[in-house]
């Protein structure tokens, strides 16, 4: 164990083979690359545990660590398991929740609080890990573990429910001759032999078996461990029988798709996909998924809309997992100096401006997503092919534009430059791939809409330029002044959101052309953030949409996105209207700022179309 005091020795650094690095910088990487990264992550995990052990050894006083919990006893039991059942020890060690816990525990021990539990409860989770490992290894022991709001978590094994009066407490876990009992002040739970079945007061960890035969993969469907979620722990969330059944079927079917369409990623996931933690269902086409570098191999995800989307989600999150492991070996970007402002960028897959490090993560993840849809669109059934073509065209365009945005950036390390160039070369090969005209145009509109909404929310033209434009408008000048075209300022909008509305409506349109979404007003059909004008636009009723957007922009407190919608609705209506459309889609922040300033100066809002046409004749 890393906590043992040993003589100083020179240890080799983890290195990726040239072959594995070559696949990773192209956004690929199968079983061999995943195994190399996992080996490095194992060492990192052991080092974190060593740091925790050293911190606890410096001060093991009862006021900090609780009166009944013993760090020494827990450590000793883990050492026993490592000697007698190394496969159990490795499974507990490399559980994503173990990584999340030890990282949070170290931060909290150093005064950086990350949860509401007392420090002794957080640190006492080591005893829960040891008890789980000991029980799985068939060891006899008796160990005190923390109780969190009546719940006793034994990671990778299950969770016991005890009657308690206080939010934090201690229970005794005893294992003797294969019998496991968990005792609290007011009750006791007898765990079934093997701990794999539910029983009164006991919930076992659920597993899904992917594929059959010798190559089957047993994947935990994690509902119980408090550290299954990030960036902070959460209470267990038990799936209903229907939810669990849906996950089991969809995961099995998604795995079959990956074996066919993404075999290299599937091989990587055999090694590196270690658990999935379901979260509550979200709005259709806005499912949630996430990973964390500290929880290597763990994915949190809401129930997906369909099997191909789940397969794409697994590819997306495994891309994050691979890149996170690579970054643990060597950074991709140079950290900015503390006194320097954070440089933020447009990310086509996010609502908020992103730093360089976050942008690289998104590029890498969506390179994998693009690759998946590129192949899957030809294997998808007739009903799903159009949607798959759209997804490929959309993400190809977004990844390509973002790669060109960061290519050659001065803060990229040598590895970062190598990775960006590798992804750029990969994506360049996809640009010539044919996409049906209808889906290609829908993807272009969705991409333009997202970028324009982002600009409208987060960019502000120079105040002097806006003031000059207001005066020019009031004088009746025939065009906007050049000063309005000066570089805008990035002012992140804390009330932004739902910038993907156009893409979500396209997905509804392609998957259910005559669906209820067509009747949407507000979010009546479940499309949050979509107004009636947006729906008219998605149905190709541009005249109706134009009138609806004008009405919105002429009213009080108009939605920012209406400028973008108006720009799309004006497209193709002659030279003047086309110029207005272009300025609203390329620089909607100008229309928003001048409109608001003219209204403030005159107490009367200018006509949105006339203003857009005027801006379209500008010099910038």
mmCIF file of C-alpha atoms in Angstrom, residues 236-510:
data_model
loop_
_atom_site.group_PDB
_atom_site.id
_atom_site.type_symbol
_atom_site.label_atom_id
_atom_site.label_comp_id
_atom_site.label_asym_id
_atom_site.label_seq_id
_atom_site.Cartn_x
_atom_site.Cartn_y
_atom_site.Cartn_z
ATOM 1 C CA UNK A 236 -28.587 7.658 -3.237
ATOM 2 C CA UNK A 237 -31.170 7.690 -6.009
ATOM 3 C CA UNK A 238 -32.763 4.278 -6.463
ATOM 4 C CA UNK A 239 -34.058 3.464 -9.908
ATOM 5 C CA UNK A 240 -37.572 2.171 -10.315
ATOM 6 C CA UNK A 241 -37.971 -1.255 -11.891
ATOM 7 C CA UNK A 242 -39.046 0.414 -15.147
ATOM 8 C CA UNK A 243 -36.059 2.782 -15.148
ATOM 9 C CA UNK A 244 -33.615 -0.001 -14.394
ATOM 10 C CA UNK A 245 -35.094 -2.158 -17.134
ATOM 11 C CA UNK A 246 -34.868 0.679 -19.646
ATOM 12 C CA UNK A 247 -31.227 1.307 -18.786
ATOM 13 C CA UNK A 248 -30.338 -2.374 -19.055
ATOM 14 C CA UNK A 249 -31.963 -2.753 -22.483
ATOM 15 C CA UNK A 250 -30.638 0.517 -23.885
ATOM 16 C CA UNK A 251 -27.096 -0.073 -22.654
ATOM 17 C CA UNK A 252 -27.053 -3.549 -24.173
ATOM 18 C CA UNK A 253 -28.344 -2.214 -27.496
ATOM 19 C CA UNK A 254 -25.966 0.774 -27.459
ATOM 20 C CA UNK A 255 -23.061 -1.583 -26.839
ATOM 21 C CA UNK A 256 -24.032 -3.573 -29.921
ATOM 22 C CA UNK A 257 -24.038 -0.367 -31.959
ATOM 23 C CA UNK A 258 -20.587 0.542 -30.645
ATOM 24 C CA UNK A 259 -19.217 -2.910 -31.459
ATOM 25 C CA UNK A 260 -20.409 -2.398 -35.021
ATOM 26 C CA UNK A 261 -19.821 1.323 -35.636
ATOM 27 C CA UNK A 262 -17.125 2.260 -33.084
ATOM 28 C CA UNK A 263 -15.219 -0.983 -32.413
ATOM 29 C CA UNK A 264 -12.023 0.784 -31.344
ATOM 30 C CA UNK A 265 -13.899 2.913 -28.793
ATOM 31 C CA UNK A 266 -15.732 -0.177 -27.551
ATOM 32 C CA UNK A 267 -12.408 -1.924 -26.949
ATOM 33 C CA UNK A 268 -11.189 1.105 -25.041
ATOM 34 C CA UNK A 269 -14.352 1.097 -22.942
ATOM 35 C CA UNK A 270 -13.764 -2.524 -21.975
ATOM 36 C CA UNK A 271 -10.822 -1.215 -19.968
ATOM 37 C CA UNK A 272 -11.779 2.339 -19.111
ATOM 38 C CA UNK A 273 -15.570 2.590 -18.757
ATOM 39 C CA UNK A 274 -15.951 1.614 -15.106
ATOM 40 C CA UNK A 275 -19.415 2.752 -13.998
ATOM 41 C CA UNK A 276 -22.525 4.682 -15.017
ATOM 42 C CA UNK A 277 -24.489 6.741 -12.505
ATOM 43 C CA UNK A 278 -28.030 7.474 -13.769
ATOM 44 C CA UNK A 279 -29.482 10.917 -13.083
ATOM 45 C CA UNK A 280 -33.103 12.092 -13.469
ATOM 46 C CA UNK A 281 -34.602 12.166 -16.955
ATOM 47 C CA UNK A 282 -34.291 15.497 -18.735
ATOM 48 C CA UNK A 283 -36.114 17.195 -21.587
ATOM 49 C CA UNK A 284 -35.960 15.297 -24.862
ATOM 50 C CA UNK A 285 -32.819 16.094 -26.893
ATOM 51 C CA UNK A 286 -31.321 17.827 -23.861
ATOM 52 C CA UNK A 287 -30.080 14.846 -21.931
ATOM 53 C CA UNK A 288 -27.281 15.355 -19.406
ATOM 54 C CA UNK A 289 -23.972 13.539 -19.174
ATOM 55 C CA UNK A 290 -20.686 14.265 -17.462
ATOM 56 C CA UNK A 291 -17.309 12.979 -16.341
ATOM 57 C CA UNK A 292 -14.640 14.220 -13.954
ATOM 58 C CA UNK A 293 -10.889 13.759 -14.111
ATOM 59 C CA UNK A 294 -10.796 12.658 -10.473
ATOM 60 C CA UNK A 295 -13.476 10.010 -11.123
ATOM 61 C CA UNK A 296 -11.646 8.311 -13.976
ATOM 62 C CA UNK A 297 -13.898 5.885 -15.845
ATOM 63 C CA UNK A 298 -17.144 7.112 -14.301
ATOM 64 C CA UNK A 299 -20.022 8.596 -16.287
ATOM 65 C CA UNK A 300 -23.098 10.316 -14.933
ATOM 66 C CA UNK A 301 -25.971 10.465 -17.408
ATOM 67 C CA UNK A 302 -29.677 11.051 -17.609
ATOM 68 C CA UNK A 303 -31.777 8.447 -19.372
ATOM 69 C CA UNK A 304 -31.183 9.058 -23.093
ATOM 70 C CA UNK A 305 -33.821 9.644 -25.741
ATOM 71 C CA UNK A 306 -32.882 6.628 -27.830
ATOM 72 C CA UNK A 307 -30.201 3.987 -28.279
ATOM 73 C CA UNK A 308 -28.049 5.809 -30.883
ATOM 74 C CA UNK A 309 -27.980 8.901 -28.668
ATOM 75 C CA UNK A 310 -26.804 6.728 -25.762
ATOM 76 C CA UNK A 311 -24.064 5.242 -27.927
ATOM 77 C CA UNK A 312 -22.990 8.765 -28.930
ATOM 78 C CA UNK A 313 -23.056 9.817 -25.265
ATOM 79 C CA UNK A 314 -20.778 6.946 -24.266
ATOM 80 C CA UNK A 315 -18.337 7.901 -27.021
ATOM 81 C CA UNK A 316 -18.521 11.559 -25.946
ATOM 82 C CA UNK A 317 -17.805 10.841 -22.289
ATOM 83 C CA UNK A 318 -15.117 8.249 -23.001
ATOM 84 C CA UNK A 319 -13.336 10.885 -25.073
ATOM 85 C CA UNK A 320 -13.303 13.067 -21.944
ATOM 86 C CA UNK A 321 -12.012 10.111 -19.927
ATOM 87 C CA UNK A 322 -9.123 9.474 -22.316
ATOM 88 C CA UNK A 323 -8.171 13.127 -22.561
ATOM 89 C CA UNK A 324 -8.368 13.555 -18.789
ATOM 90 C CA UNK A 325 -5.940 10.667 -18.347
ATOM 91 C CA UNK A 326 -3.623 12.141 -20.973
ATOM 92 C CA UNK A 327 -3.663 15.528 -19.222
ATOM 93 C CA UNK A 328 -2.751 13.830 -15.929
ATOM 94 C CA UNK A 329 0.437 12.701 -17.678
ATOM 95 C CA UNK A 330 1.206 15.990 -19.416
ATOM 96 C CA UNK A 331 -0.719 19.270 -19.767
ATOM 97 C CA UNK A 332 -2.070 20.502 -23.086
ATOM 98 C CA UNK A 333 -1.956 24.188 -22.241
ATOM 99 C CA UNK A 334 0.231 26.512 -20.208
ATOM 100 C CA UNK A 335 -1.451 27.820 -17.081
ATOM 101 C CA UNK A 336 -2.001 31.563 -17.186
ATOM 102 C CA UNK A 337 -0.268 33.799 -14.666
ATOM 103 C CA UNK A 338 -2.406 34.627 -11.639
ATOM 104 C CA UNK A 339 -2.483 38.317 -12.536
ATOM 105 C CA UNK A 340 -3.583 37.710 -16.136
ATOM 106 C CA UNK A 341 -7.288 37.752 -17.029
ATOM 107 C CA UNK A 342 -8.828 34.484 -18.154
ATOM 108 C CA UNK A 343 -9.132 34.264 -21.923
ATOM 109 C CA UNK A 344 -12.561 32.955 -22.868
ATOM 110 C CA UNK A 345 -13.777 31.475 -26.139
ATOM 111 C CA UNK A 346 -16.944 30.580 -27.968
ATOM 112 C CA UNK A 347 -17.740 26.864 -27.611
ATOM 113 C CA UNK A 348 -20.482 25.638 -29.999
ATOM 114 C CA UNK A 349 -21.602 22.942 -27.539
ATOM 115 C CA UNK A 350 -21.975 25.238 -24.535
ATOM 116 C CA UNK A 351 -24.040 28.259 -23.537
ATOM 117 C CA UNK A 352 -21.195 29.919 -21.617
ATOM 118 C CA UNK A 353 -17.787 31.242 -22.726
ATOM 119 C CA UNK A 354 -15.046 28.681 -22.042
ATOM 120 C CA UNK A 355 -11.345 28.867 -21.114
ATOM 121 C CA UNK A 356 -8.793 27.219 -23.391
ATOM 122 C CA UNK A 357 -8.566 24.066 -21.269
ATOM 123 C CA UNK A 358 -12.323 23.559 -21.348
ATOM 124 C CA UNK A 359 -12.467 24.285 -25.068
ATOM 125 C CA UNK A 360 -9.885 21.558 -25.759
ATOM 126 C CA UNK A 361 -11.980 19.098 -23.783
ATOM 127 C CA UNK A 362 -15.035 19.940 -25.871
ATOM 128 C CA UNK A 363 -13.132 19.702 -29.148
ATOM 129 C CA UNK A 364 -11.831 16.274 -28.223
ATOM 130 C CA UNK A 365 -15.207 14.990 -27.068
ATOM 131 C CA UNK A 366 -17.093 16.205 -30.133
ATOM 132 C CA UNK A 367 -14.435 14.877 -32.488
ATOM 133 C CA UNK A 368 -15.454 11.465 -31.169
ATOM 134 C CA UNK A 369 -19.132 12.311 -31.517
ATOM 135 C CA UNK A 370 -18.593 13.418 -35.124
ATOM 136 C CA UNK A 371 -16.716 10.226 -35.895
ATOM 137 C CA UNK A 372 -19.554 8.144 -34.446
ATOM 138 C CA UNK A 373 -22.298 9.841 -36.488
ATOM 139 C CA UNK A 374 -20.135 9.722 -39.616
ATOM 140 C CA UNK A 375 -20.278 5.918 -39.567
ATOM 141 C CA UNK A 376 -23.625 5.371 -37.863
ATOM 142 C CA UNK A 377 -25.617 7.409 -40.413
ATOM 143 C CA UNK A 378 -25.083 4.617 -42.946
ATOM 144 C CA UNK A 379 -26.025 1.865 -40.485
ATOM 145 C CA UNK A 380 -29.065 3.645 -39.019
ATOM 146 C CA UNK A 381 -32.527 2.583 -40.065
ATOM 147 C CA UNK A 382 -34.532 4.627 -42.545
ATOM 148 C CA UNK A 383 -36.379 6.485 -39.769
ATOM 149 C CA UNK A 384 -33.141 7.613 -38.098
ATOM 150 C CA UNK A 385 -30.830 8.198 -41.076
ATOM 151 C CA UNK A 386 -31.880 11.823 -41.581
ATOM 152 C CA UNK A 387 -31.234 12.660 -37.931
ATOM 153 C CA UNK A 388 -27.846 10.950 -38.079
ATOM 154 C CA UNK A 389 -26.835 12.904 -41.206
ATOM 155 C CA UNK A 390 -27.816 16.125 -39.423
ATOM 156 C CA UNK A 391 -25.770 15.263 -36.322
ATOM 157 C CA UNK A 392 -22.700 14.462 -38.410
ATOM 158 C CA UNK A 393 -22.966 17.654 -40.465
ATOM 159 C CA UNK A 394 -23.582 19.809 -37.382
ATOM 160 C CA UNK A 395 -20.714 18.526 -35.262
ATOM 161 C CA UNK A 396 -18.285 18.317 -38.182
ATOM 162 C CA UNK A 397 -18.832 22.022 -38.821
ATOM 163 C CA UNK A 398 -18.623 22.973 -35.143
ATOM 164 C CA UNK A 399 -15.474 20.977 -34.435
ATOM 165 C CA UNK A 400 -13.755 22.265 -37.586
ATOM 166 C CA UNK A 401 -14.511 25.909 -36.777
ATOM 167 C CA UNK A 402 -13.328 25.547 -33.181
ATOM 168 C CA UNK A 403 -10.128 23.746 -34.151
ATOM 169 C CA UNK A 404 -9.276 26.632 -36.439
ATOM 170 C CA UNK A 405 -10.027 29.052 -33.597
ATOM 171 C CA UNK A 406 -7.392 27.546 -31.262
ATOM 172 C CA UNK A 407 -4.885 26.217 -33.800
ATOM 173 C CA UNK A 408 -1.463 27.726 -33.099
ATOM 174 C CA UNK A 409 -2.553 29.364 -29.841
ATOM 175 C CA UNK A 410 0.447 30.594 -27.873
ATOM 176 C CA UNK A 411 -0.609 28.871 -24.657
ATOM 177 C CA UNK A 412 -0.694 25.374 -26.168
ATOM 178 C CA UNK A 413 2.112 23.118 -25.006
ATOM 179 C CA UNK A 414 4.019 20.989 -27.494
ATOM 180 C CA UNK A 415 1.611 18.135 -26.726
ATOM 181 C CA UNK A 416 -1.338 20.492 -27.053
ATOM 182 C CA UNK A 417 -0.122 21.649 -30.456
ATOM 183 C CA UNK A 418 0.431 18.035 -31.519
ATOM 184 C CA UNK A 419 -3.076 17.092 -30.430
ATOM 185 C CA UNK A 420 -4.769 20.042 -32.142
ATOM 186 C CA UNK A 421 -2.892 19.317 -35.366
ATOM 187 C CA UNK A 422 -3.821 15.634 -35.172
ATOM 188 C CA UNK A 423 -7.494 16.439 -34.687
ATOM 189 C CA UNK A 424 -7.335 19.072 -37.419
ATOM 190 C CA UNK A 425 -5.933 16.543 -39.885
ATOM 191 C CA UNK A 426 -8.582 14.021 -38.896
ATOM 192 C CA UNK A 427 -11.461 16.459 -39.259
ATOM 193 C CA UNK A 428 -10.102 17.799 -42.564
ATOM 194 C CA UNK A 429 -10.568 14.338 -44.065
ATOM 195 C CA UNK A 430 -14.265 14.433 -43.197
ATOM 196 C CA UNK A 431 -15.031 17.746 -44.924
ATOM 197 C CA UNK A 432 -15.467 16.103 -48.303
ATOM 198 C CA UNK A 433 -17.885 13.472 -46.992
ATOM 199 C CA UNK A 434 -21.255 13.959 -48.703
ATOM 200 C CA UNK A 435 -24.335 14.913 -46.685
ATOM 201 C CA UNK A 436 -27.843 15.212 -48.183
ATOM 202 C CA UNK A 437 -28.622 18.841 -49.050
ATOM 203 C CA UNK A 438 -31.611 19.149 -46.707
ATOM 204 C CA UNK A 439 -29.754 17.929 -43.621
ATOM 205 C CA UNK A 440 -26.649 19.917 -44.544
ATOM 206 C CA UNK A 441 -28.665 23.141 -44.724
ATOM 207 C CA UNK A 442 -30.415 22.400 -41.437
ATOM 208 C CA UNK A 443 -27.034 21.861 -39.798
ATOM 209 C CA UNK A 444 -25.695 25.131 -41.193
ATOM 210 C CA UNK A 445 -28.705 27.048 -39.884
ATOM 211 C CA UNK A 446 -28.507 25.426 -36.458
ATOM 212 C CA UNK A 447 -24.786 26.180 -36.195
ATOM 213 C CA UNK A 448 -25.270 29.797 -37.282
ATOM 214 C CA UNK A 449 -28.198 30.223 -34.885
ATOM 215 C CA UNK A 450 -26.208 28.969 -31.879
ATOM 216 C CA UNK A 451 -23.221 31.183 -32.605
ATOM 217 C CA UNK A 452 -25.418 34.236 -33.176
ATOM 218 C CA UNK A 453 -27.361 33.662 -29.942
ATOM 219 C CA UNK A 454 -24.062 33.346 -28.090
ATOM 220 C CA UNK A 455 -22.843 36.646 -29.520
ATOM 221 C CA UNK A 456 -26.119 38.399 -28.746
ATOM 222 C CA UNK A 457 -25.891 37.309 -25.110
ATOM 223 C CA UNK A 458 -22.186 37.647 -24.376
ATOM 224 C CA UNK A 459 -20.762 40.401 -26.604
ATOM 225 C CA UNK A 460 -21.197 44.159 -26.265
ATOM 226 C CA UNK A 461 -20.166 46.679 -28.952
ATOM 227 C CA UNK A 462 -17.985 49.593 -27.764
ATOM 228 C CA UNK A 463 -20.054 52.148 -25.868
ATOM 229 C CA UNK A 464 -18.669 54.973 -28.006
ATOM 230 C CA UNK A 465 -19.693 53.159 -31.173
ATOM 231 C CA UNK A 466 -23.213 52.588 -29.870
ATOM 232 C CA UNK A 467 -23.528 56.232 -28.841
ATOM 233 C CA UNK A 468 -22.351 57.332 -32.284
ATOM 234 C CA UNK A 469 -24.848 54.945 -33.919
ATOM 235 C CA UNK A 470 -27.755 56.328 -31.868
ATOM 236 C CA UNK A 471 -26.923 59.860 -32.967
ATOM 237 C CA UNK A 472 -26.631 58.742 -36.594
ATOM 238 C CA UNK A 473 -30.013 56.977 -36.382
ATOM 239 C CA UNK A 474 -31.637 60.089 -34.900
ATOM 240 C CA UNK A 475 -30.087 62.305 -37.592
ATOM 241 C CA UNK A 476 -31.464 60.027 -40.280
ATOM 242 C CA UNK A 477 -28.077 59.001 -41.697
ATOM 243 C CA UNK A 478 -28.426 56.448 -44.450
ATOM 244 C CA UNK A 479 -26.163 53.912 -42.765
ATOM 245 C CA UNK A 480 -24.597 52.997 -39.446
ATOM 246 C CA UNK A 481 -21.211 54.555 -38.587
ATOM 247 C CA UNK A 482 -17.986 52.551 -38.823
ATOM 248 C CA UNK A 483 -17.296 52.877 -35.096
ATOM 249 C CA UNK A 484 -20.020 50.336 -34.341
ATOM 250 C CA UNK A 485 -17.910 47.661 -36.084
ATOM 251 C CA UNK A 486 -15.000 47.966 -33.642
ATOM 252 C CA UNK A 487 -14.035 44.852 -31.652
ATOM 253 C CA UNK A 488 -16.812 44.012 -29.159
ATOM 254 C CA UNK A 489 -16.198 43.341 -25.483
ATOM 255 C CA UNK A 490 -16.894 39.933 -23.953
ATOM 256 C CA UNK A 491 -19.317 40.429 -21.040
ATOM 257 C CA UNK A 492 -20.529 36.987 -19.924
ATOM 258 C CA UNK A 493 -24.292 36.990 -19.429
ATOM 259 C CA UNK A 494 -25.246 35.138 -16.261
ATOM 260 C CA UNK A 495 -28.858 34.795 -17.413
ATOM 261 C CA UNK A 496 -28.107 33.100 -20.735
ATOM 262 C CA UNK A 497 -29.346 29.645 -21.580
ATOM 263 C CA UNK A 498 -30.933 27.287 -24.072
ATOM 264 C CA UNK A 499 -28.813 28.499 -26.971
ATOM 265 C CA UNK A 500 -29.334 25.106 -28.639
ATOM 266 C CA UNK A 501 -33.059 25.685 -29.184
ATOM 267 C CA UNK A 502 -32.779 25.739 -32.978
ATOM 268 C CA UNK A 503 -30.915 22.407 -33.043
ATOM 269 C CA UNK A 504 -33.405 20.851 -30.625
ATOM 270 C CA UNK A 505 -36.297 21.902 -32.856
ATOM 271 C CA UNK A 506 -34.529 20.399 -35.876
ATOM 272 C CA UNK A 507 -34.176 17.120 -34.006
ATOM 273 C CA UNK A 508 -37.895 17.138 -33.246
ATOM 274 C CA UNK A 509 -38.647 17.940 -36.867
ATOM 275 C CA UNK A 510 -36.503 15.117 -38.222
#
